[in-house]
């Protein structure tokens, strides 16, 4: 963190030490959680909707890939085994799994794929659970409801969705079933996912020096410069700085447990700033009441795991990627849960990109052995950040790896589509030139990757790539399905319609072939391949 402070030149400021050339003041000395920035943040997600992820404005890969979904599925499976073994478990009611700020729903889909497979092939078969995917942005909720890959899960009752404002909502109104989850109506625990979530919520920042506690107040200024058209950040044209204001007394927050956290840091830190994820804490407080103090949270985000990891920090740098994000104080969440009689388990290693933490609170009288064992196995081996680091090391070496090594690594990623695309050109070159190319193994990889892929129309049409390969290998029926998915998520395309026509031609289904030839020629009357294929069929 010290390097970030130096790099981004965030300075301590007070009324007598305002940074030079700071620009016009738009908002002066506000607690960070009350800044105008969060209204800009909310508007950004509401206006962008799914496009924020489809266009790659907001990062998502590290917390939505199949590898991390598999880790979460294993942990939740262990937790459900613990819950199902307890005497007070009500088998006639539902266990709810809730995802906060789910974006386009990619993690939702991949998690359900893995978790359902585990449940259906285990002693938990028949377990009643429902996955609730939530977001504040209405456009995202509509996107999930209309996505063809999620529709079967809505229809069979294991998936529902809701808008959820983490800053204030106290109940959940489920869109598909119409069910309302409210206090007093729930008997089983809540399993809560928060990936790249708490870092995007309002936080407060404080500073401790010589035994005194100060609140960090942010001032937002306008740089008065022309903003580049490609800069989509809510901070475009804006700057900010902090000032410290001493806090007197011990009643800063409405909740004594939040104030206890402040007092803890006041006693143990020196010349150091720390943030408090106040909206996350309030959201957790409301949800734990809704679910009778029976809640487990799994969260992956950029975060601090201990007081020592924040040593000599100053107030937070605001990372910008369309929206803004801040590093999360997971240690403060741990203090909160321990204050309630719960516990926390963090990643045991220092991580480069994200950390994974679990927080557990329950009134049940057992030690959650299966949950702890599953989670510790994950974090003591290769967690989400470790996987990402390994992937970044392997992908640039793909041309020097054997085909067997490439396909093995794809299996290791739990069939990750992005990795496949990064290997695609290398595999394509080897198909025709490599003796004894493992065709059948590649076909199996294609089917597995596609099964775990959630298309959103982003750059890199993997459905078209897969369809082309399967068509080349003579698997025309499967190729057609993939080409049709390409049309669904990327729009009508002359070449894709031609490829479908060619597959039908190979299957000797000439009427269907002509249908897609005509679609292709409607888009481009001069498309030579379609004209030639049409002539060939007409001459038969």
PDB file of N, CA, C and O in Angstrom, residues 144-212:
ATOM      1  N   UNK A 144     -30.752 -11.120 -16.418  1.00  0.00           N
ATOM      2  CA  UNK A 144     -30.760 -12.506 -15.949  1.00  0.00           C
ATOM      3  C   UNK A 144     -32.065 -13.198 -16.335  1.00  0.00           C
ATOM      4  O   UNK A 144     -32.053 -14.344 -16.782  1.00  0.00           O
ATOM      5  N   UNK A 145     -33.166 -12.477 -16.174  1.00  0.00           N
ATOM      6  CA  UNK A 145     -34.466 -13.091 -16.445  1.00  0.00           C
ATOM      7  C   UNK A 145     -34.627 -13.465 -17.912  1.00  0.00           C
ATOM      8  O   UNK A 145     -35.378 -14.385 -18.234  1.00  0.00           O
ATOM      9  N   UNK A 146     -33.931 -12.774 -18.787  1.00  0.00           N
ATOM     10  CA  UNK A 146     -34.076 -13.008 -20.219  1.00  0.00           C
ATOM     11  C   UNK A 146     -32.946 -13.845 -20.812  1.00  0.00           C
ATOM     12  O   UNK A 146     -32.953 -14.124 -22.009  1.00  0.00           O
ATOM     13  N   UNK A 147     -31.981 -14.247 -19.992  1.00  0.00           N
ATOM     14  CA  UNK A 147     -30.838 -14.988 -20.522  1.00  0.00           C
ATOM     15  C   UNK A 147     -31.217 -16.463 -20.684  1.00  0.00           C
ATOM     16  O   UNK A 147     -31.644 -17.121 -19.743  1.00  0.00           O
ATOM     17  N   UNK A 148     -31.020 -16.990 -21.884  1.00  0.00           N
ATOM     18  CA  UNK A 148     -31.444 -18.360 -22.183  1.00  0.00           C
ATOM     19  C   UNK A 148     -30.710 -19.403 -21.348  1.00  0.00           C
ATOM     20  O   UNK A 148     -31.250 -20.478 -21.074  1.00  0.00           O
ATOM     21  N   UNK A 149     -29.483 -19.112 -20.901  1.00  0.00           N
ATOM     22  CA  UNK A 149     -28.721 -20.090 -20.132  1.00  0.00           C
ATOM     23  C   UNK A 149     -29.199 -20.172 -18.685  1.00  0.00           C
ATOM     24  O   UNK A 149     -29.017 -21.194 -18.023  1.00  0.00           O
ATOM     25  N   UNK A 150     -29.810 -19.103 -18.183  1.00  0.00           N
ATOM     26  CA  UNK A 150     -30.321 -19.104 -16.814  1.00  0.00           C
ATOM     27  C   UNK A 150     -31.773 -19.545 -16.730  1.00  0.00           C
ATOM     28  O   UNK A 150     -32.244 -19.957 -15.663  1.00  0.00           O
ATOM     29  N   UNK A 151     -32.470 -19.474 -17.844  1.00  0.00           N
ATOM     30  CA  UNK A 151     -33.911 -19.763 -17.841  1.00  0.00           C
ATOM     31  C   UNK A 151     -34.260 -21.134 -17.238  1.00  0.00           C
ATOM     32  O   UNK A 151     -35.200 -21.231 -16.430  1.00  0.00           O
ATOM     33  N   UNK A 152     -33.537 -22.214 -17.589  1.00  0.00           N
ATOM     34  CA  UNK A 152     -33.899 -23.518 -17.003  1.00  0.00           C
ATOM     35  C   UNK A 152     -33.803 -23.536 -15.477  1.00  0.00           C
ATOM     36  O   UNK A 152     -34.590 -24.223 -14.811  1.00  0.00           O
ATOM     37  N   UNK A 153     -32.864 -22.780 -14.908  1.00  0.00           N
ATOM     38  CA  UNK A 153     -32.711 -22.748 -13.447  1.00  0.00           C
ATOM     39  C   UNK A 153     -33.855 -21.971 -12.790  1.00  0.00           C
ATOM     40  O   UNK A 153     -34.318 -22.333 -11.704  1.00  0.00           O
ATOM     41  N   UNK A 154     -34.309 -20.907 -13.450  1.00  0.00           N
ATOM     42  CA  UNK A 154     -35.493 -20.209 -12.960  1.00  0.00           C
ATOM     43  C   UNK A 154     -36.704 -21.131 -12.987  1.00  0.00           C
ATOM     44  O   UNK A 154     -37.496 -21.193 -12.036  1.00  0.00           O
ATOM     45  N   UNK A 155     -36.834 -21.856 -14.077  1.00  0.00           N
ATOM     46  CA  UNK A 155     -38.024 -22.684 -14.272  1.00  0.00           C
ATOM     47  C   UNK A 155     -38.085 -23.873 -13.326  1.00  0.00           C
ATOM     48  O   UNK A 155     -39.180 -24.289 -12.919  1.00  0.00           O
ATOM     49  N   UNK A 156     -36.920 -24.436 -12.960  1.00  0.00           N
ATOM     50  CA  UNK A 156     -36.971 -25.591 -12.051  1.00  0.00           C
ATOM     51  C   UNK A 156     -36.904 -25.195 -10.584  1.00  0.00           C
ATOM     52  O   UNK A 156     -36.874 -26.058  -9.699  1.00  0.00           O
ATOM     53  N   UNK A 157     -36.867 -23.888 -10.297  1.00  0.00           N
ATOM     54  CA  UNK A 157     -37.024 -23.408  -8.929  1.00  0.00           C
ATOM     55  C   UNK A 157     -35.765 -23.300  -8.100  1.00  0.00           C
ATOM     56  O   UNK A 157     -35.842 -22.934  -6.920  1.00  0.00           O
ATOM     57  N   UNK A 158     -34.583 -23.580  -8.677  1.00  0.00           N
ATOM     58  CA  UNK A 158     -33.359 -23.455  -7.878  1.00  0.00           C
ATOM     59  C   UNK A 158     -32.759 -22.050  -7.975  1.00  0.00           C
ATOM     60  O   UNK A 158     -31.817 -21.733  -7.249  1.00  0.00           O
ATOM     61  N   UNK A 159     -33.300 -21.214  -8.854  1.00  0.00           N
ATOM     62  CA  UNK A 159     -32.783 -19.862  -9.038  1.00  0.00           C
ATOM     63  C   UNK A 159     -33.926 -18.851  -8.989  1.00  0.00           C
ATOM     64  O   UNK A 159     -35.002 -19.082  -9.541  1.00  0.00           O
ATOM     65  N   UNK A 160     -33.672 -17.743  -8.315  1.00  0.00           N
ATOM     66  CA  UNK A 160     -34.579 -16.606  -8.347  1.00  0.00           C
ATOM     67  C   UNK A 160     -33.731 -15.347  -8.292  1.00  0.00           C
ATOM     68  O   UNK A 160     -32.500 -15.425  -8.131  1.00  0.00           O
ATOM     69  N   UNK A 161     -34.345 -14.191  -8.443  1.00  0.00           N
ATOM     70  CA  UNK A 161     -33.562 -12.959  -8.506  1.00  0.00           C
ATOM     71  C   UNK A 161     -34.327 -11.823  -7.830  1.00  0.00           C
ATOM     72  O   UNK A 161     -35.537 -11.902  -7.615  1.00  0.00           O
ATOM     73  N   UNK A 162     -33.587 -10.776  -7.508  1.00  0.00           N
ATOM     74  CA  UNK A 162     -34.199  -9.624  -6.849  1.00  0.00           C
ATOM     75  C   UNK A 162     -33.282  -8.419  -6.993  1.00  0.00           C
ATOM     76  O   UNK A 162     -32.059  -8.566  -7.084  1.00  0.00           O
ATOM     77  N   UNK A 163     -33.879  -7.232  -7.023  1.00  0.00           N
ATOM     78  CA  UNK A 163     -33.076  -6.037  -6.790  1.00  0.00           C
ATOM     79  C   UNK A 163     -32.826  -5.962  -5.291  1.00  0.00           C
ATOM     80  O   UNK A 163     -33.694  -6.303  -4.488  1.00  0.00           O
ATOM     81  N   UNK A 164     -31.628  -5.539  -4.927  1.00  0.00           N
ATOM     82  CA  UNK A 164     -31.300  -5.440  -3.511  1.00  0.00           C
ATOM     83  C   UNK A 164     -30.348  -4.278  -3.302  1.00  0.00           C
ATOM     84  O   UNK A 164     -29.254  -4.237  -3.885  1.00  0.00           O
ATOM     85  N   UNK A 165     -30.798  -3.336  -2.497  1.00  0.00           N
ATOM     86  CA  UNK A 165     -29.987  -2.169  -2.150  1.00  0.00           C
ATOM     87  C   UNK A 165     -29.262  -2.470  -0.846  1.00  0.00           C
ATOM     88  O   UNK A 165     -29.881  -2.519   0.221  1.00  0.00           O
ATOM     89  N   UNK A 166     -27.966  -2.674  -0.933  1.00  0.00           N
ATOM     90  CA  UNK A 166     -27.194  -3.037   0.257  1.00  0.00           C
ATOM     91  C   UNK A 166     -27.164  -1.916   1.290  1.00  0.00           C
ATOM     92  O   UNK A 166     -26.843  -2.139   2.448  1.00  0.00           O
ATOM     93  N   UNK A 167     -27.518  -0.705   0.870  1.00  0.00           N
ATOM     94  CA  UNK A 167     -27.485   0.423   1.795  1.00  0.00           C
ATOM     95  C   UNK A 167     -28.740   0.521   2.658  1.00  0.00           C
ATOM     96  O   UNK A 167     -28.750   1.284   3.624  1.00  0.00           O
ATOM     97  N   UNK A 168     -29.797  -0.264   2.337  1.00  0.00           N
ATOM     98  CA  UNK A 168     -31.007  -0.046   3.131  1.00  0.00           C
ATOM     99  C   UNK A 168     -32.042  -1.152   3.145  1.00  0.00           C
ATOM    100  O   UNK A 168     -32.853  -1.216   4.070  1.00  0.00           O
ATOM    101  N   UNK A 169     -32.070  -2.050   2.158  1.00  0.00           N
ATOM    102  CA  UNK A 169     -33.152  -3.040   2.084  1.00  0.00           C
ATOM    103  C   UNK A 169     -33.107  -4.017   3.254  1.00  0.00           C
ATOM    104  O   UNK A 169     -32.033  -4.493   3.639  1.00  0.00           O
ATOM    105  N   UNK A 170     -34.297  -4.340   3.781  1.00  0.00           N
ATOM    106  CA  UNK A 170     -34.413  -5.239   4.926  1.00  0.00           C
ATOM    107  C   UNK A 170     -35.161  -6.516   4.593  1.00  0.00           C
ATOM    108  O   UNK A 170     -35.334  -7.384   5.440  1.00  0.00           O
ATOM    109  N   UNK A 171     -35.633  -6.655   3.358  1.00  0.00           N
ATOM    110  CA  UNK A 171     -36.291  -7.873   2.920  1.00  0.00           C
ATOM    111  C   UNK A 171     -35.987  -8.089   1.438  1.00  0.00           C
ATOM    112  O   UNK A 171     -35.461  -7.201   0.765  1.00  0.00           O
ATOM    113  N   UNK A 172     -36.318  -9.273   0.966  1.00  0.00           N
ATOM    114  CA  UNK A 172     -36.060  -9.632  -0.423  1.00  0.00           C
ATOM    115  C   UNK A 172     -37.374 -10.001  -1.102  1.00  0.00           C
ATOM    116  O   UNK A 172     -38.098 -10.882  -0.627  1.00  0.00           O
ATOM    117  N   UNK A 173     -37.653  -9.341  -2.230  1.00  0.00           N
ATOM    118  CA  UNK A 173     -38.838  -9.650  -3.019  1.00  0.00           C
ATOM    119  C   UNK A 173     -38.378 -10.359  -4.281  1.00  0.00           C
ATOM    120  O   UNK A 173     -37.799  -9.747  -5.182  1.00  0.00           O
ATOM    121  N   UNK A 174     -38.623 -11.666  -4.351  1.00  0.00           N
ATOM    122  CA  UNK A 174     -38.114 -12.482  -5.440  1.00  0.00           C
ATOM    123  C   UNK A 174     -38.984 -12.315  -6.686  1.00  0.00           C
ATOM    124  O   UNK A 174     -40.212 -12.424  -6.627  1.00  0.00           O
ATOM    125  N   UNK A 175     -38.320 -12.061  -7.802  1.00  0.00           N
ATOM    126  CA  UNK A 175     -39.035 -11.711  -9.028  1.00  0.00           C
ATOM    127  C   UNK A 175     -39.746 -12.900  -9.665  1.00  0.00           C
ATOM    128  O   UNK A 175     -40.865 -12.768 -10.170  1.00  0.00           O
ATOM    129  N   UNK A 176     -39.090 -14.040  -9.721  1.00  0.00           N
ATOM    130  CA  UNK A 176     -39.672 -15.162 -10.462  1.00  0.00           C
ATOM    131  C   UNK A 176     -40.815 -15.817  -9.690  1.00  0.00           C
ATOM    132  O   UNK A 176     -41.888 -16.050 -10.251  1.00  0.00           O
ATOM    133  N   UNK A 177     -40.610 -16.096  -8.409  1.00  0.00           N
ATOM    134  CA  UNK A 177     -41.624 -16.806  -7.618  1.00  0.00           C
ATOM    135  C   UNK A 177     -42.630 -15.872  -6.971  1.00  0.00           C
ATOM    136  O   UNK A 177     -43.727 -16.298  -6.600  1.00  0.00           O
ATOM    137  N   UNK A 178     -42.258 -14.587  -6.814  1.00  0.00           N
ATOM    138  CA  UNK A 178     -43.115 -13.650  -6.100  1.00  0.00           C
ATOM    139  C   UNK A 178     -42.992 -13.748  -4.592  1.00  0.00           C
ATOM    140  O   UNK A 178     -43.655 -13.012  -3.842  1.00  0.00           O
ATOM    141  N   UNK A 179     -42.142 -14.652  -4.114  1.00  0.00           N
ATOM    142  CA  UNK A 179     -41.949 -14.852  -2.681  1.00  0.00           C
ATOM    143  C   UNK A 179     -41.292 -13.622  -2.051  1.00  0.00           C
ATOM    144  O   UNK A 179     -40.449 -12.968  -2.665  1.00  0.00           O
ATOM    145  N   UNK A 180     -41.669 -13.318  -0.826  1.00  0.00           N
ATOM    146  CA  UNK A 180     -41.051 -12.231  -0.056  1.00  0.00           C
ATOM    147  C   UNK A 180     -40.348 -12.847   1.148  1.00  0.00           C
ATOM    148  O   UNK A 180     -40.976 -13.512   1.970  1.00  0.00           O
ATOM    149  N   UNK A 181     -39.041 -12.635   1.234  1.00  0.00           N
ATOM    150  CA  UNK A 181     -38.280 -13.124   2.376  1.00  0.00           C
ATOM    151  C   UNK A 181     -38.201 -12.000   3.396  1.00  0.00           C
ATOM    152  O   UNK A 181     -37.559 -10.976   3.170  1.00  0.00           O
ATOM    153  N   UNK A 182     -38.862 -12.194   4.512  1.00  0.00           N
ATOM    154  CA  UNK A 182     -38.914 -11.162   5.542  1.00  0.00           C
ATOM    155  C   UNK A 182     -38.617 -11.767   6.906  1.00  0.00           C
ATOM    156  O   UNK A 182     -38.662 -12.996   7.089  1.00  0.00           O
ATOM    157  N   UNK A 183     -38.330 -10.907   7.858  1.00  0.00           N
ATOM    158  CA  UNK A 183     -37.945 -11.339   9.191  1.00  0.00           C
ATOM    159  C   UNK A 183     -39.061 -12.165   9.826  1.00  0.00           C
ATOM    160  O   UNK A 183     -40.231 -11.827   9.740  1.00  0.00           O
ATOM    161  N   UNK A 184     -38.668 -13.286  10.425  1.00  0.00           N
ATOM    162  CA  UNK A 184     -39.626 -14.150  11.104  1.00  0.00           C
ATOM    163  C   UNK A 184     -40.122 -15.301  10.265  1.00  0.00           C
ATOM    164  O   UNK A 184     -40.744 -16.227  10.794  1.00  0.00           O
ATOM    165  N   UNK A 185     -39.851 -15.269   8.952  1.00  0.00           N
ATOM    166  CA  UNK A 185     -40.373 -16.317   8.074  1.00  0.00           C
ATOM    167  C   UNK A 185     -39.316 -17.337   7.676  1.00  0.00           C
ATOM    168  O   UNK A 185     -39.617 -18.298   6.965  1.00  0.00           O
ATOM    169  N   UNK A 186     -38.067 -17.156   8.142  1.00  0.00           N
ATOM    170  CA  UNK A 186     -36.960 -17.979   7.666  1.00  0.00           C
ATOM    171  C   UNK A 186     -36.384 -18.817   8.794  1.00  0.00           C
ATOM    172  O   UNK A 186     -36.158 -18.318   9.895  1.00  0.00           O
ATOM    173  N   UNK A 187     -36.142 -20.096   8.501  1.00  0.00           N
ATOM    174  CA  UNK A 187     -35.681 -21.020   9.539  1.00  0.00           C
ATOM    175  C   UNK A 187     -34.263 -21.533   9.303  1.00  0.00           C
ATOM    176  O   UNK A 187     -33.597 -21.940  10.251  1.00  0.00           O
ATOM    177  N   UNK A 188     -33.820 -21.564   8.070  1.00  0.00           N
ATOM    178  CA  UNK A 188     -32.497 -22.086   7.756  1.00  0.00           C
ATOM    179  C   UNK A 188     -31.517 -20.948   7.500  1.00  0.00           C
ATOM    180  O   UNK A 188     -31.918 -19.793   7.330  1.00  0.00           O
ATOM    181  N   UNK A 189     -30.227 -21.249   7.438  1.00  0.00           N
ATOM    182  CA  UNK A 189     -29.218 -20.181   7.344  1.00  0.00           C
ATOM    183  C   UNK A 189     -29.135 -19.551   5.963  1.00  0.00           C
ATOM    184  O   UNK A 189     -29.675 -20.066   4.985  1.00  0.00           O
ATOM    185  N   UNK A 190     -28.428 -18.442   5.917  1.00  0.00           N
ATOM    186  CA  UNK A 190     -28.119 -17.770   4.657  1.00  0.00           C
ATOM    187  C   UNK A 190     -26.652 -17.992   4.322  1.00  0.00           C
ATOM    188  O   UNK A 190     -25.773 -17.797   5.165  1.00  0.00           O
ATOM    189  N   UNK A 191     -26.395 -18.381   3.092  1.00  0.00           N
ATOM    190  CA  UNK A 191     -25.048 -18.453   2.556  1.00  0.00           C
ATOM    191  C   UNK A 191     -24.892 -17.265   1.616  1.00  0.00           C
ATOM    192  O   UNK A 191     -25.620 -17.146   0.626  1.00  0.00           O
ATOM    193  N   UNK A 192     -23.965 -16.377   1.931  1.00  0.00           N
ATOM    194  CA  UNK A 192     -23.861 -15.101   1.221  1.00  0.00           C
ATOM    195  C   UNK A 192     -22.533 -15.016   0.467  1.00  0.00           C
ATOM    196  O   UNK A 192     -21.473 -15.261   1.036  1.00  0.00           O
ATOM    197  N   UNK A 193     -22.606 -14.651  -0.815  1.00  0.00           N
ATOM    198  CA  UNK A 193     -21.421 -14.436  -1.634  1.00  0.00           C
ATOM    199  C   UNK A 193     -21.243 -12.947  -1.899  1.00  0.00           C
ATOM    200  O   UNK A 193     -22.208 -12.251  -2.253  1.00  0.00           O
ATOM    201  N   UNK A 194     -20.016 -12.467  -1.739  1.00  0.00           N
ATOM    202  CA  UNK A 194     -19.718 -11.057  -2.021  1.00  0.00           C
ATOM    203  C   UNK A 194     -18.366 -10.988  -2.733  1.00  0.00           C
ATOM    204  O   UNK A 194     -17.321 -10.878  -2.091  1.00  0.00           O
ATOM    205  N   UNK A 195     -18.393 -11.085  -4.049  1.00  0.00           N
ATOM    206  CA  UNK A 195     -17.174 -11.059  -4.846  1.00  0.00           C
ATOM    207  C   UNK A 195     -17.034  -9.716  -5.550  1.00  0.00           C
ATOM    208  O   UNK A 195     -17.956  -9.297  -6.261  1.00  0.00           O
ATOM    209  N   UNK A 196     -15.875  -9.073  -5.374  1.00  0.00           N
ATOM    210  CA  UNK A 196     -15.691  -7.731  -5.931  1.00  0.00           C
ATOM    211  C   UNK A 196     -16.918  -6.870  -5.617  1.00  0.00           C
ATOM    212  O   UNK A 196     -17.457  -6.181  -6.480  1.00  0.00           O
ATOM    213  N   UNK A 197     -17.370  -6.940  -4.371  1.00  0.00           N
ATOM    214  CA  UNK A 197     -18.592  -6.255  -3.948  1.00  0.00           C
ATOM    215  C   UNK A 197     -18.314  -5.199  -2.902  1.00  0.00           C
ATOM    216  O   UNK A 197     -18.605  -4.009  -3.092  1.00  0.00           O
ATOM    217  N   UNK A 198     -17.733  -5.612  -1.775  1.00  0.00           N
ATOM    218  CA  UNK A 198     -17.491  -4.673  -0.689  1.00  0.00           C
ATOM    219  C   UNK A 198     -16.525  -3.564  -1.099  1.00  0.00           C
ATOM    220  O   UNK A 198     -16.571  -2.467  -0.546  1.00  0.00           O
ATOM    221  N   UNK A 199     -15.653  -3.840  -2.066  1.00  0.00           N
ATOM    222  CA  UNK A 199     -14.698  -2.810  -2.507  1.00  0.00           C
ATOM    223  C   UNK A 199     -15.369  -1.678  -3.271  1.00  0.00           C
ATOM    224  O   UNK A 199     -14.772  -0.607  -3.451  1.00  0.00           O
ATOM    225  N   UNK A 200     -16.597  -1.905  -3.716  1.00  0.00           N
ATOM    226  CA  UNK A 200     -17.311  -0.894  -4.498  1.00  0.00           C
ATOM    227  C   UNK A 200     -18.417  -0.203  -3.701  1.00  0.00           C
ATOM    228  O   UNK A 200     -19.190   0.572  -4.260  1.00  0.00           O
ATOM    229  N   UNK A 201     -18.494  -0.500  -2.403  1.00  0.00           N
ATOM    230  CA  UNK A 201     -19.498   0.110  -1.532  1.00  0.00           C
ATOM    231  C   UNK A 201     -18.884   1.258  -0.737  1.00  0.00           C
ATOM    232  O   UNK A 201     -17.669   1.279  -0.497  1.00  0.00           O
ATOM    233  N   UNK A 202     -19.713   2.213  -0.297  1.00  0.00           N
ATOM    234  CA  UNK A 202     -19.195   3.314   0.525  1.00  0.00           C
ATOM    235  C   UNK A 202     -18.476   2.813   1.769  1.00  0.00           C
ATOM    236  O   UNK A 202     -18.948   1.916   2.468  1.00  0.00           O
ATOM    237  N   UNK A 203     -17.319   3.403   2.026  1.00  0.00           N
ATOM    238  CA  UNK A 203     -16.538   3.114   3.219  1.00  0.00           C
ATOM    239  C   UNK A 203     -16.238   4.425   3.947  1.00  0.00           C
ATOM    240  O   UNK A 203     -16.307   5.499   3.348  1.00  0.00           O
ATOM    241  N   UNK A 204     -15.906   4.320   5.200  1.00  0.00           N
ATOM    242  CA  UNK A 204     -15.370   5.452   5.949  1.00  0.00           C
ATOM    243  C   UNK A 204     -13.886   5.227   6.172  1.00  0.00           C
ATOM    244  O   UNK A 204     -13.420   4.082   6.186  1.00  0.00           O
ATOM    245  N   UNK A 205     -13.164   6.314   6.368  1.00  0.00           N
ATOM    246  CA  UNK A 205     -11.728   6.202   6.600  1.00  0.00           C
ATOM    247  C   UNK A 205     -11.342   7.012   7.829  1.00  0.00           C
ATOM    248  O   UNK A 205     -11.919   8.076   8.094  1.00  0.00           O
ATOM    249  N   UNK A 206     -10.400   6.483   8.591  1.00  0.00           N
ATOM    250  CA  UNK A 206      -9.976   7.074   9.862  1.00  0.00           C
ATOM    251  C   UNK A 206      -8.454   7.071   9.944  1.00  0.00           C
ATOM    252  O   UNK A 206      -7.780   6.325   9.230  1.00  0.00           O
ATOM    253  N   UNK A 207      -7.948   7.869  10.852  1.00  0.00           N
ATOM    254  CA  UNK A 207      -6.512   7.976  11.050  1.00  0.00           C
ATOM    255  C   UNK A 207      -6.218   7.999  12.546  1.00  0.00           C
ATOM    256  O   UNK A 207      -6.918   8.681  13.308  1.00  0.00           O
ATOM    257  N   UNK A 208      -5.226   7.221  12.958  1.00  0.00           N
ATOM    258  CA  UNK A 208      -4.827   7.154  14.363  1.00  0.00           C
ATOM    259  C   UNK A 208      -3.416   7.721  14.512  1.00  0.00           C
ATOM    260  O   UNK A 208      -2.503   7.341  13.773  1.00  0.00           O
ATOM    261  N   UNK A 209      -3.256   8.624  15.468  1.00  0.00           N
ATOM    262  CA  UNK A 209      -1.930   9.190  15.738  1.00  0.00           C
ATOM    263  C   UNK A 209      -1.848   9.605  17.211  1.00  0.00           C
ATOM    264  O   UNK A 209      -2.719  10.325  17.701  1.00  0.00           O
ATOM    265  N   UNK A 210      -0.811   9.090  17.887  1.00  0.00           N
ATOM    266  CA  UNK A 210      -0.553   9.436  19.292  1.00  0.00           C
ATOM    267  C   UNK A 210      -1.782   9.194  20.177  1.00  0.00           C
ATOM    268  O   UNK A 210      -2.140  10.008  21.037  1.00  0.00           O
ATOM    269  N   UNK A 211      -2.460   8.090  19.906  1.00  0.00           N
ATOM    270  CA  UNK A 211      -3.607   7.708  20.727  1.00  0.00           C
ATOM    271  C   UNK A 211      -4.885   8.457  20.438  1.00  0.00           C
ATOM    272  O   UNK A 211      -5.880   8.270  21.130  1.00  0.00           O
ATOM    273  N   UNK A 212      -4.860   9.307  19.416  1.00  0.00           N
ATOM    274  CA  UNK A 212      -6.060  10.061  19.038  1.00  0.00           C
ATOM    275  C   UNK A 212      -6.633   9.511  17.724  1.00  0.00           C
ATOM    276  O   UNK A 212      -5.892   9.065  16.841  1.00  0.00           O
TER     277      UNK A 212
END
